[in-house]
GROMACS .gro file of C-alpha atoms in nm:
model
  476
    1ILE     CA    1  -0.710   1.001  -2.570
    2GLY     CA    2  -0.773   0.698  -2.760
    3THR     CA    3  -1.127   0.681  -2.640
    4LEU     CA    4  -1.189   1.031  -2.753
    5ILE     CA    5  -1.038   0.960  -3.101
    6VAL     CA    6  -1.248   0.666  -3.143
    7LEU     CA    7  -1.564   0.835  -3.021
    8SER     CA    8  -1.485   1.114  -3.262
    9ALA     CA    9  -1.463   0.872  -3.565
   10LEU     CA   10  -1.784   0.712  -3.449
   11LEU     CA   11  -1.971   1.038  -3.429
   12ARG     CA   12  -1.837   1.133  -3.775
   13SER     CA   13  -1.954   0.826  -3.932
   14LEU     CA   14  -2.288   0.890  -3.779
   15ARG     CA   15  -2.262   1.224  -3.969
   16LEU     CA   16  -2.338   1.450  -3.671
   17GLY     CA   17  -2.095   1.723  -3.771
   18ALA     CA   18  -2.092   1.996  -3.499
   19ALA     CA   19  -2.322   1.808  -3.273
   20GLY     CA   20  -2.071   1.535  -3.253
   21ALA     CA   21  -1.786   1.767  -3.195
   22PHE     CA   22  -1.965   1.928  -2.916
   23ALA     CA   23  -2.040   1.589  -2.757
   24VAL     CA   24  -1.669   1.512  -2.775
   25LEU     CA   25  -1.586   1.834  -2.613
   26VAL     CA   26  -1.814   1.765  -2.337
   27LEU     CA   27  -1.664   1.434  -2.275
   28ALA     CA   28  -1.311   1.547  -2.299
   29THR     CA   29  -1.371   1.799  -2.021
   30ALA     CA   30  -1.583   1.585  -1.797
   31PRO     CA   31  -1.423   1.559  -1.470
   32LEU     CA   32  -1.476   1.175  -1.433
   33MET     CA   33  -1.307   1.142  -1.777
   34VAL     CA   34  -0.999   1.354  -1.678
   35ARG     CA   35  -0.951   1.188  -1.346
   36TYR     CA   36  -1.012   0.817  -1.408
   37SER     CA   37  -0.850   0.803  -1.752
   38THR     CA   38  -0.526   0.792  -1.562
   39TYR     CA   39  -0.624   0.443  -1.420
   40ALA     CA   40  -0.532   0.228  -1.701
   41ARG     CA   41  -0.654  -0.127  -1.639
   42PRO     CA   42  -0.981  -0.087  -1.431
   43TYR     CA   43  -1.116   0.212  -1.623
   44ALA     CA   44  -0.937   0.370  -1.915
   45LEU     CA   45  -0.824   0.053  -2.100
   46PRO     CA   46  -1.171  -0.124  -2.083
   47LEU     CA   47  -1.360   0.182  -2.181
   48PHE     CA   48  -1.111   0.223  -2.477
   49TRP     CA   49  -1.186  -0.149  -2.586
   50MET     CA   50  -1.551  -0.096  -2.560
   51MET     CA   51  -1.542   0.221  -2.790
   52LEU     CA   52  -1.307   0.051  -3.036
   53PHE     CA   53  -1.536  -0.258  -3.054
   54ALA     CA   54  -1.850  -0.047  -3.102
   55TYR     CA   55  -1.680   0.154  -3.376
   56ALA     CA   56  -1.538  -0.169  -3.547
   57VAL     CA   57  -1.888  -0.327  -3.538
   58HIS     CA   58  -2.066  -0.017  -3.669
   59ARG     CA   59  -1.831   0.010  -3.954
   60TYR     CA   60  -1.845  -0.365  -4.046
   61LEU     CA   61  -2.220  -0.353  -4.044
   62GLY     CA   62  -2.199  -0.043  -4.265
   63ASP     CA   63  -1.954  -0.149  -4.546
   64GLY     CA   64  -1.888  -0.530  -4.474
   65ARG     CA   65  -1.503  -0.477  -4.485
   66ARG     CA   66  -1.335  -0.779  -4.327
   67GLY     CA   67  -1.063  -0.567  -4.168
   68TRP     CA   68  -1.333  -0.415  -3.937
   69LEU     CA   69  -1.456  -0.776  -3.857
   70ARG     CA   70  -1.103  -0.866  -3.752
   71VAL     CA   71  -1.074  -0.566  -3.524
   72ALA     CA   72  -1.425  -0.641  -3.374
   73ILE     CA   73  -1.307  -1.008  -3.303
   74VAL     CA   74  -0.978  -0.915  -3.139
   75THR     CA   75  -1.155  -0.653  -2.925
   76ALA     CA   76  -1.426  -0.901  -2.828
   77VAL     CA   77  -1.146  -1.126  -2.682
   78ALA     CA   78  -0.976  -0.832  -2.516
   79LEU     CA   79  -1.282  -0.710  -2.324
   80PRO     CA   80  -1.317  -1.000  -2.088
   81LEU     CA   81  -0.941  -1.005  -2.036
   82THR     CA   82  -0.969  -0.661  -1.856
   83ARG     CA   83  -1.149  -0.855  -1.576
   84VAL     CA   84  -1.388  -0.567  -1.529
   85PRO     CA   85  -1.772  -0.620  -1.509
   86GLU     CA   86  -1.903  -0.340  -1.733
   87PRO     CA   87  -1.724  -0.459  -2.043
   88THR     CA   88  -1.870  -0.820  -1.987
   89VAL     CA   89  -2.210  -0.679  -1.958
   90PHE     CA   90  -2.161  -0.469  -2.259
   91LEU     CA   91  -2.049  -0.766  -2.471
   92ALA     CA   92  -2.336  -0.968  -2.366
   93THR     CA   93  -2.586  -0.689  -2.445
   94THR     CA   94  -2.423  -0.640  -2.779
   95VAL     CA   95  -2.492  -1.007  -2.862
   96ALA     CA   96  -2.860  -0.970  -2.753
   97VAL     CA   97  -2.905  -0.642  -2.952
   98LEU     CA   98  -2.752  -0.792  -3.270
   99VAL     CA   99  -2.974  -1.098  -3.240
  100LEU     CA  100  -3.293  -0.878  -3.188
  101LEU     CA  101  -3.212  -0.648  -3.474
  102SER     CA  102  -3.146  -0.956  -3.706
  103TYR     CA  103  -3.455  -1.120  -3.610
  104ARG     CA  104  -3.642  -0.803  -3.687
  105ARG     CA  105  -3.458  -0.792  -4.024
  106ARG     CA  106  -3.312  -0.446  -3.957
  107LEU     CA  107  -2.978  -0.601  -4.002
  108PRO     CA  108  -2.874  -0.908  -4.217
  109TRP     CA  109  -2.784  -1.227  -4.055
  110ALA     CA  110  -2.499  -1.249  -4.297
  111ARG     CA  111  -2.332  -0.956  -4.130
  112THR     CA  112  -2.425  -1.018  -3.787
  113TRP     CA  113  -2.358  -1.384  -3.740
  114PRO     CA  114  -1.971  -1.363  -3.715
  115LEU     CA  115  -1.993  -1.080  -3.465
  116ILE     CA  116  -2.261  -1.268  -3.262
  117ALA     CA  117  -2.038  -1.594  -3.281
  118ALA     CA  118  -1.708  -1.409  -3.180
  119SER     CA  119  -1.869  -1.220  -2.894
  120GLY     CA  120  -2.061  -1.529  -2.771
  121GLY     CA  121  -1.746  -1.735  -2.787
  122SER     CA  122  -1.564  -1.470  -2.595
  123LEU     CA  123  -1.826  -1.492  -2.321
  124VAL     CA  124  -1.843  -1.860  -2.312
  125PHE     CA  125  -1.480  -1.955  -2.339
  126LEU     CA  126  -1.327  -1.650  -2.141
  127CYS     CA  127  -1.584  -1.493  -1.913
  128VAL     CA  128  -1.735  -1.810  -1.778
  129PRO     CA  129  -1.398  -1.977  -1.671
  130MET     CA  130  -1.273  -1.654  -1.523
  131TYR     CA  131  -1.589  -1.623  -1.319
  132LEU     CA  132  -1.572  -1.973  -1.188
  133ILE     CA  133  -1.202  -1.921  -1.093
  134LEU     CA  134  -1.294  -1.611  -0.911
  135ALA     CA  135  -1.579  -1.780  -0.742
  136ALA     CA  136  -1.363  -2.066  -0.628
  137HIS     CA  137  -1.100  -1.837  -0.472
  138THR     CA  138  -1.322  -1.556  -0.318
  139GLU     CA  139  -1.581  -1.592  -0.048
  140SER     CA  140  -1.902  -1.372  -0.013
  141PHE     CA  141  -1.807  -1.119  -0.283
  142PHE     CA  142  -2.180  -1.129  -0.389
  143ASP     CA  143  -2.491  -1.283  -0.293
  144PRO     CA  144  -2.751  -1.317  -0.573
  145SER     CA  145  -3.001  -1.528  -0.377
  146PRO     CA  146  -3.374  -1.398  -0.390
  147ALA     CA  147  -3.371  -1.376  -0.019
  148GLY     CA  148  -3.069  -1.174  -0.001
  149VAL     CA  149  -3.192  -0.938  -0.280
  150VAL     CA  150  -3.517  -0.892  -0.116
  151ASP     CA  151  -3.356  -0.834   0.231
  152ARG     CA  152  -3.122  -0.566   0.068
  153PHE     CA  153  -3.378  -0.410  -0.153
  154GLY     CA  154  -3.491  -0.129   0.069
  155ALA     CA  155  -3.138  -0.031   0.172
  156GLY     CA  156  -3.020  -0.054  -0.177
  157VAL     CA  157  -3.299   0.182  -0.314
  158HIS     CA  158  -3.229   0.426  -0.030
  159GLU     CA  159  -2.860   0.419  -0.108
  160MET     CA  160  -2.908   0.499  -0.475
  161VAL     CA  161  -3.157   0.775  -0.408
  162THR     CA  162  -2.945   0.952  -0.144
  163ALA     CA  163  -2.584   0.866  -0.225
  164VAL     CA  164  -2.565   0.853  -0.605
  165PRO     CA  165  -2.687   1.208  -0.654
  166ALA     CA  166  -2.426   1.326  -0.403
  167LEU     CA  167  -2.172   1.149  -0.602
  168LEU     CA  168  -2.298   1.302  -0.924
  169ALA     CA  169  -2.265   1.649  -0.750
  170THR     CA  170  -1.894   1.594  -0.686
  171SER     CA  171  -1.824   1.569  -1.058
  172PHE     CA  172  -2.095   1.787  -1.193
  173PRO     CA  173  -2.148   2.101  -0.959
  174TRP     CA  174  -2.445   2.192  -1.178
  175TRP     CA  175  -2.578   1.848  -1.173
  176PRO     CA  176  -2.947   1.939  -1.202
  177ILE     CA  177  -2.876   2.078  -1.539
  178THR     CA  178  -2.680   1.773  -1.632
  179VAL     CA  179  -2.976   1.552  -1.525
  180LEU     CA  180  -3.219   1.775  -1.709
  181ALA     CA  181  -3.023   1.742  -2.035
  182ILE     CA  182  -3.028   1.363  -2.006
  183LEU     CA  183  -3.401   1.385  -1.947
  184ALA     CA  184  -3.439   1.622  -2.243
  185ALA     CA  185  -3.260   1.375  -2.477
  186PHE     CA  186  -3.533   1.109  -2.399
  187ALA     CA  187  -3.817   1.375  -2.389
  188VAL     CA  188  -3.748   1.557  -2.724
  189PRO     CA  189  -3.886   1.312  -2.991
  190ALA     CA  190  -3.622   1.388  -3.253
  191SER     CA  191  -3.339   1.335  -2.996
  192ARG     CA  192  -3.506   1.019  -2.862
  193ARG     CA  193  -3.539   0.864  -3.220
  194LEU     CA  194  -3.193   0.953  -3.301
  195LEU     CA  195  -3.038   0.790  -2.989
  196PHE     CA  196  -3.260   0.469  -3.009
  197GLN     CA  197  -3.169   0.398  -3.360
  198TRP     CA  198  -2.796   0.375  -3.258
  199TRP     CA  199  -2.762   0.017  -3.179
  200MET     CA  200  -2.445   0.078  -2.964
  201TRP     CA  201  -2.632   0.305  -2.716
  202TRP     CA  202  -2.806   0.006  -2.542
  203PRO     CA  203  -2.488  -0.193  -2.469
  204LEU     CA  204  -2.300   0.109  -2.369
  205LEU     CA  205  -2.568   0.195  -2.104
  206ALA     CA  206  -2.640  -0.161  -1.996
  207GLY     CA  207  -2.290  -0.219  -1.853
  208PRO     CA  208  -2.289   0.061  -1.587
  209VAL     CA  209  -2.649   0.021  -1.512
  210ALA     CA  210  -2.616  -0.356  -1.447
  211PHE     CA  211  -2.321  -0.278  -1.223
  212LEU     CA  212  -2.510   0.002  -1.033
  213LEU     CA  213  -2.797  -0.245  -0.961
  214ALA     CA  214  -2.571  -0.530  -0.884
  215TYR     CA  215  -2.370  -0.319  -0.633
  216HIS     CA  216  -2.683  -0.214  -0.447
  217PHE     CA  217  -2.883  -0.542  -0.444
  218VAL     CA  218  -2.650  -0.835  -0.453
  219ASN     CA  219  -2.339  -0.677  -0.278
  220PRO     CA  220  -2.321  -0.832   0.077
  221PHE     CA  221  -2.109  -0.563   0.242
  222PRO     CA  222  -2.251  -0.275   0.434
  223PHE     CA  223  -2.259   0.055   0.224
  224ASP     CA  224  -2.070   0.243   0.508
  225THR     CA  225  -1.784   0.011   0.465
  226LEU     CA  226  -1.781  -0.012   0.084
  227PRO     CA  227  -1.993   0.247  -0.075
  228TYR     CA  228  -2.066   0.286  -0.436
  229ARG     CA  229  -1.788   0.520  -0.555
  230ALA     CA  230  -1.764   0.795  -0.811
  231ARG     CA  231  -1.515   0.594  -1.019
  232ALA     CA  232  -1.798   0.350  -1.105
  233LEU     CA  233  -1.983   0.641  -1.283
  234TYR     CA  234  -1.694   0.650  -1.523
  235PHE     CA  235  -1.861   0.384  -1.751
  236PHE     CA  236  -2.168   0.604  -1.791
  237LEU     CA  237  -1.961   0.851  -1.992
  238PRO     CA  238  -2.003   0.707  -2.355
  239ALA     CA  239  -2.373   0.662  -2.310
  240PHE     CA  240  -2.381   1.021  -2.177
  241ALA     CA  241  -2.177   1.152  -2.466
  242LEU     CA  242  -2.424   0.988  -2.710
  243ALA     CA  243  -2.712   1.145  -2.538
  244ILE     CA  244  -2.560   1.491  -2.552
  245ALA     CA  245  -2.483   1.434  -2.937
  246ALA     CA  246  -2.828   1.339  -2.998
  247LEU     CA  247  -2.968   1.637  -2.815
  248SER     CA  248  -2.720   1.867  -2.992
  249ALA     CA  249  -2.824   1.736  -3.329
  250VAL     CA  250  -3.164   1.875  -3.281
  251LEU     CA  251  -3.021   2.214  -3.280
  252GLY     CA  252  -2.909   2.186  -3.644
  253THR     CA  253  -3.232   2.077  -3.775
  254ALA     CA  254  -3.515   2.320  -3.817
  255GLU     CA  255  -3.776   2.061  -3.856
  256ALA     CA  256  -3.683   1.873  -3.544
  257ALA     CA  257  -3.796   2.142  -3.292
  258SER     CA  258  -3.944   2.498  -3.270
  259PRO     CA  259  -3.705   2.797  -3.243
  260ARG     CA  260  -3.790   2.849  -2.877
  261LEU     CA  261  -3.710   2.478  -2.801
  262ARG     CA  262  -3.375   2.500  -2.983
  263ILE     CA  263  -3.282   2.815  -2.786
  264ALA     CA  264  -3.382   2.647  -2.473
  265LEU     CA  265  -3.173   2.322  -2.565
  266ALA     CA  266  -2.873   2.554  -2.664
  267VAL     CA  267  -2.879   2.712  -2.312
  268LEU     CA  268  -2.922   2.379  -2.148
  269LEU     CA  269  -2.627   2.217  -2.334
  270GLY     CA  270  -2.412   2.529  -2.275
  271GLY     CA  271  -2.492   2.487  -1.895
  272VAL     CA  272  -2.382   2.113  -1.905
  273LEU     CA  273  -2.037   2.220  -2.061
  274VAL     CA  274  -1.989   2.517  -1.842
  275GLY     CA  275  -2.108   2.345  -1.536
  276GLN     CA  276  -1.863   2.078  -1.516
  277LEU     CA  277  -1.566   2.297  -1.575
  278PRO     CA  278  -1.509   2.389  -1.212
  279SER     CA  279  -1.476   2.034  -1.109
  280THR     CA  280  -1.246   1.967  -1.399
  281VAL     CA  281  -1.017   2.254  -1.290
  282ASP     CA  282  -1.005   2.083  -0.949
  283VAL     CA  283  -0.915   1.754  -1.084
  284VAL     CA  284  -0.633   1.906  -1.276
  285LEU     CA  285  -0.489   2.140  -1.009
  286LEU     CA  286  -0.556   1.959  -0.681
  287ASN     CA  287  -0.436   1.613  -0.554
  288ALA     CA  288  -0.698   1.343  -0.570
  289ALA     CA  289  -0.513   1.126  -0.316
  290PRO     CA  290  -0.278   1.169  -0.024
  291ASP     CA  291   0.075   1.271  -0.141
  292PHE     CA  292   0.287   1.015   0.023
  293GLY     CA  293   0.590   1.137  -0.153
  294ALA     CA  294   0.558   1.465   0.009
  295ALA     CA  295   0.490   1.311   0.342
  296SER     CA  296   0.800   1.091   0.309
  297HIS     CA  297   1.008   1.399   0.219
  298MET     CA  298   0.886   1.553   0.540
  299LEU     CA  299   0.976   1.263   0.749
  300THR     CA  300   1.322   1.191   0.596
  301THR     CA  301   1.439   1.568   0.607
  302ASP     CA  302   1.273   1.683   0.930
  303LEU     CA  303   1.297   1.383   1.170
  304PRO     CA  304   1.599   1.224   1.339
  305ALA     CA  305   1.718   0.891   1.179
  306ASP     CA  306   1.635   0.699   1.500
  307ALA     CA  307   1.261   0.843   1.507
  308ILE     CA  308   0.972   0.612   1.557
  309VAL     CA  309   0.679   0.729   1.329
  310LEU     CA  310   0.328   0.592   1.380
  311TYR     CA  311   0.090   0.645   1.093
  312ASP     CA  312  -0.277   0.622   1.091
  313ARG     CA  313  -0.576   0.728   0.885
  314PRO     CA  314  -0.857   0.761   1.152
  315SER     CA  315  -1.194   0.629   1.019
  316PRO     CA  316  -1.520   0.530   1.167
  317ALA     CA  317  -1.541   0.156   1.282
  318GLY     CA  318  -1.558  -0.078   1.001
  319GLN     CA  319  -1.430   0.149   0.722
  320SER     CA  320  -1.102   0.119   0.549
  321ARG     CA  321  -0.798   0.266   0.723
  322GLN     CA  322  -0.534   0.333   0.445
  323PRO     CA  323  -0.178   0.202   0.545
  324PHE     CA  324   0.131   0.403   0.487
  325LEU     CA  325   0.240   0.393   0.127
  326GLY     CA  326   0.564   0.584   0.154
  327THR     CA  327   0.810   0.291   0.226
  328PRO     CA  328   1.004   0.171   0.042
  329ARG     CA  329   0.873   0.358  -0.269
  330TYR     CA  330   0.969   0.709  -0.141
  331MET     CA  331   1.191   0.678   0.161
  332GLY     CA  332   1.358   0.345   0.215
  333GLU     CA  333   1.347   0.210   0.578
  334THR     CA  334   1.475   0.511   0.769
  335PRO     CA  335   1.320   0.656   0.983
  336TYR     CA  336   1.112   0.354   1.121
  337VAL     CA  337   0.742   0.392   0.997
  338ALA     CA  338   0.462   0.174   1.119
  339THR     CA  339   0.082   0.178   1.039
  340VAL     CA  340  -0.098   0.164   1.361
  341SER     CA  341  -0.328  -0.114   1.261
  342ASP     CA  342  -0.025  -0.333   1.201
  343LEU     CA  343   0.152  -0.258   1.537
  344GLY     CA  344  -0.021  -0.530   1.732
  345ALA     CA  345   0.132  -0.804   1.509
  346GLU     CA  346   0.462  -0.621   1.461
  347ALA     CA  347   0.535  -0.535   1.827
  348ALA     CA  348   0.875  -0.710   1.811
  349SER     CA  349   0.980  -0.485   1.535
  350ILE     CA  350   0.935  -0.155   1.730
  351PRO     CA  351   1.297   0.004   1.807
  352ARG     CA  352   1.379  -0.014   2.165
  353ASP     CA  353   1.467   0.357   2.157
  354GLY     CA  354   1.398   0.675   1.961
  355PRO     CA  355   1.147   0.957   1.989
  356VAL     CA  356   0.786   0.861   1.916
  357TYR     CA  357   0.610   1.079   1.638
  358LEU     CA  358   0.268   1.055   1.488
  359LEU     CA  359   0.177   1.108   1.139
  360ILE     CA  360  -0.208   1.155   1.099
  361ASN     CA  361  -0.388   1.137   0.762
  362GLY     CA  362  -0.691   1.333   0.849
  363GLN     CA  363  -0.904   1.293   0.535
  364CYS     CA  364  -1.154   1.060   0.712
  365ALA     CA  365  -1.116   1.184   1.069
  366TYR     CA  366  -1.483   1.256   1.126
  367SER     CA  367  -1.793   1.064   1.202
  368GLY     CA  368  -2.013   0.905   0.940
  369ARG     CA  369  -1.916   0.782   0.585
  370CYS     CA  370  -1.567   0.880   0.454
  371ARG     CA  371  -1.581   1.124   0.183
  372PRO     CA  372  -1.223   1.214   0.170
  373ILE     CA  373  -1.129   1.592   0.248
  374ARG     CA  374  -0.797   1.791   0.192
  375GLU     CA  375  -0.773   1.958   0.521
  376PRO     CA  376  -0.538   1.795   0.784
  377TRP     CA  377  -0.661   1.700   1.147
  378ASP     CA  378  -0.481   1.930   1.383
  379GLU     CA  379  -0.659   1.895   1.721
  380ARG     CA  380  -0.459   1.941   2.045
  381VAL     CA  381  -0.313   1.601   2.193
  382PRO     CA  382  -0.168   1.619   2.558
  383GLY     CA  383   0.201   1.524   2.553
  384TRP     CA  384   0.241   1.589   2.181
  385ARG     CA  385   0.254   1.907   1.974
  386LEU     CA  386   0.189   1.996   1.623
  387ALA     CA  387   0.532   1.982   1.443
  388ASP     CA  388   0.439   2.023   1.074
  389ARG     CA  389   0.134   1.983   0.836
  390ILE     CA  390   0.079   1.952   0.471
  391GLU     CA  391  -0.226   1.877   0.268
  392ARG     CA  392  -0.414   1.587   0.458
  393PHE     CA  393  -0.118   1.509   0.677
  394THR     CA  394  -0.033   1.627   1.025
  395LEU     CA  395   0.292   1.546   1.217
  396TYR     CA  396   0.296   1.548   1.603
  397GLU     CA  397   0.619   1.530   1.805
  398PRO     CA  398   0.657   1.447   2.160
  399VAL     CA  399   0.722   1.711   2.429
  400GLN     CA  400   0.802   1.495   2.725
  401GLY     CA  401   1.074   1.275   2.563
  402GLN     CA  402   0.833   0.980   2.500
  403SER     CA  403   1.047   0.712   2.314
  404GLY     CA  404   1.066   0.348   2.270
  405PRO     CA  405   0.791   0.108   2.324
  406THR     CA  406   0.659   0.270   2.627
  407GLY     CA  407   0.633   0.599   2.427
  408VAL     CA  408   0.431   0.409   2.171
  409VAL     CA  409   0.191   0.299   2.435
  410SER     CA  410   0.165   0.655   2.556
  411ALA     CA  411   0.114   0.788   2.199
  412MET     CA  412  -0.169   0.533   2.142
  413ARG     CA  413  -0.343   0.624   2.473
  414ALA     CA  414  -0.318   0.996   2.400
  415PHE     CA  415  -0.431   0.987   2.047
  416GLY     CA  416  -0.710   0.750   2.147
  417SER     CA  417  -0.839   0.975   2.399
  418ALA     CA  418  -0.826   1.281   2.154
  419LEU     CA  419  -0.988   1.107   1.869
  420GLY     CA  420  -1.252   0.926   2.073
  421PRO     CA  421  -1.366   0.564   2.049
  422GLU     CA  422  -1.528   0.572   1.710
  423LEU     CA  423  -1.227   0.694   1.520
  424ALA     CA  424  -0.941   0.558   1.753
  425TYR     CA  425  -1.052   0.213   1.848
  426VAL     CA  426  -0.745   0.078   1.659
  427GLU     CA  427  -0.531   0.293   1.876
  428THR     CA  428  -0.688   0.161   2.190
  429PHE     CA  429  -0.668  -0.205   2.081
  430THR     CA  430  -0.308  -0.150   1.990
  431ALA     CA  431  -0.219   0.002   2.318
  432ALA     CA  432  -0.395  -0.293   2.489
  433THR     CA  433  -0.182  -0.533   2.285
  434LEU     CA  434   0.142  -0.365   2.370
  435LEU     CA  435   0.044  -0.348   2.727
  436LYS     CA  436  -0.028  -0.722   2.734
  437GLU     CA  437   0.310  -0.790   2.562
  438GLN     CA  438   0.488  -0.588   2.838
  439GLY     CA  439   0.319  -0.779   3.114
  440HIS     CA  440   0.044  -0.537   3.192
  441ALA     CA  441  -0.265  -0.717   3.066
  442ALA     CA  442  -0.490  -0.585   3.332
  443GLN     CA  443  -0.429  -0.230   3.222
  444GLY     CA  444  -0.506  -0.346   2.863
  445LYS     CA  445  -0.829  -0.490   2.947
  446THR     CA  446  -0.926  -0.182   3.148
  447LEU     CA  447  -0.839   0.041   2.850
  448ILE     CA  448  -1.068  -0.161   2.631
  449ASN     CA  449  -1.365  -0.158   2.887
  450GLN     CA  450  -1.323   0.226   2.916
  451MET     CA  451  -1.345   0.261   2.534
  452TYR     CA  452  -1.668   0.055   2.510
  453SER     CA  453  -1.821   0.238   2.807
  454GLN     CA  454  -1.758   0.580   2.634
  455ALA     CA  455  -1.903   0.466   2.290
  456THR     CA  456  -2.261   0.462   2.200
  457PRO     CA  457  -2.427   0.131   2.157
  458ASP     CA  458  -2.414   0.147   1.780
  459VAL     CA  459  -2.055   0.246   1.768
  460ALA     CA  460  -1.961  -0.024   2.018
  461ARG     CA  461  -2.134  -0.286   1.809
  462ARG     CA  462  -1.937  -0.180   1.499
  463ILE     CA  463  -1.624  -0.166   1.692
  464ARG     CA  464  -1.673  -0.526   1.806
  465ASP     CA  465  -1.773  -0.638   1.465
  466ALA     CA  466  -1.458  -0.468   1.311
  467ALA     CA  467  -1.239  -0.619   1.587
  468ALA     CA  468  -1.377  -0.966   1.525
  469ALA     CA  469  -1.312  -0.930   1.147
  470THR     CA  470  -0.943  -0.811   1.177
  471GLY     CA  471  -0.836  -0.982   1.507
  472LEU     CA  472  -0.757  -0.649   1.675
  473ASP     CA  473  -0.870  -0.739   2.038
  474PRO     CA  474  -0.585  -0.925   2.218
  475PHE     CA  475  -0.816  -1.077   2.474
  476THR     CA  476  -1.044  -1.273   2.226
   0.00000   0.00000   0.00000
């Protein structure tokens, strides 16, 4: 809400009238804006500080009031403290733009030097120390070496060309119209001139563009493991709104375009607004993430207190397997619930008795990159039957009295067989670990060898890499 208010004030000060109001409406109903504005620190708060800084600088450059300078200085200090890369790039680009405009005498040095000093000081005395601290405590979070960039260049370009449009389509079902509107903002001379004369356009665009390029060229992690996600597109929204405002302004100026062009642009801009509404409705009405509160309620009301519940989110080898987030936030410690990937290290905590249930989060239970779905996984599993299911979750109950640690091993073997090696390698390693703990190491080794023999060479390689990285294999 704060971001929309500040953007409204900025567009009003640019004297855009109805064009500015339309741009604010487009931003207010954008699916990315509605969804990720609920995430305060990593998204909504940094974006608000960026917009407030841009507005304060714009007002100070316009009328020279010291109050706006104070607001700009405070927000220049606040931006790096969000610990998000886009605001840092935004601040650095602002310094570069102000220096360039002052050098070309489009802005007076008397107005710009306090802003340049405050922003530059924030970068030097806040950003640099925080970066050094992060680099000292984190290994391999990025690789900017020329050799690494060259080695990843082809894969990075391919990822941007193939995956980013798919992400765009998740938020903008009519995404070709959205892309066409952005291109039109550059292609129409009047819109382009208007857009380029706004100094804040370049810093607002530079932040997300820099992160997009860095993620695909200096990120050492495989894209299947950590893909570029839709949430990173959130920081493109202010630049997108300014582009829509510039293009909308053409409609109100007869000299800026021919009648036919203005009609075409009106249809195009209407398509941008209407085309994003289906996704916006989905964001408002449907859960964006698994509802662990509902899952916890199902476990505490439908299961006996001595139940042993094994939770997993099956995912292809090497990808994240979300742990169970219901305890203690929603349900306390009864019944016993364990995440399958943790069972090997927590074998001693498994109750000695109690029926064994499995809770499957099926949003990634398919081959390839995980793009979470809402449908639950409900395949047949020998020895267990479907007890209940809600959005994304499926609960299985034992039909042959499987209980205690031996029942846990049986559950791991049964679900490992049903899901296959690519999705259930964790179940297989867990069963092998428990068998080893119970004095049946040979059976555990046989189980692992069978899994590798059933997997394709690529899947087997990824399973070995994942096992080495997380210490899953009890025999290595």
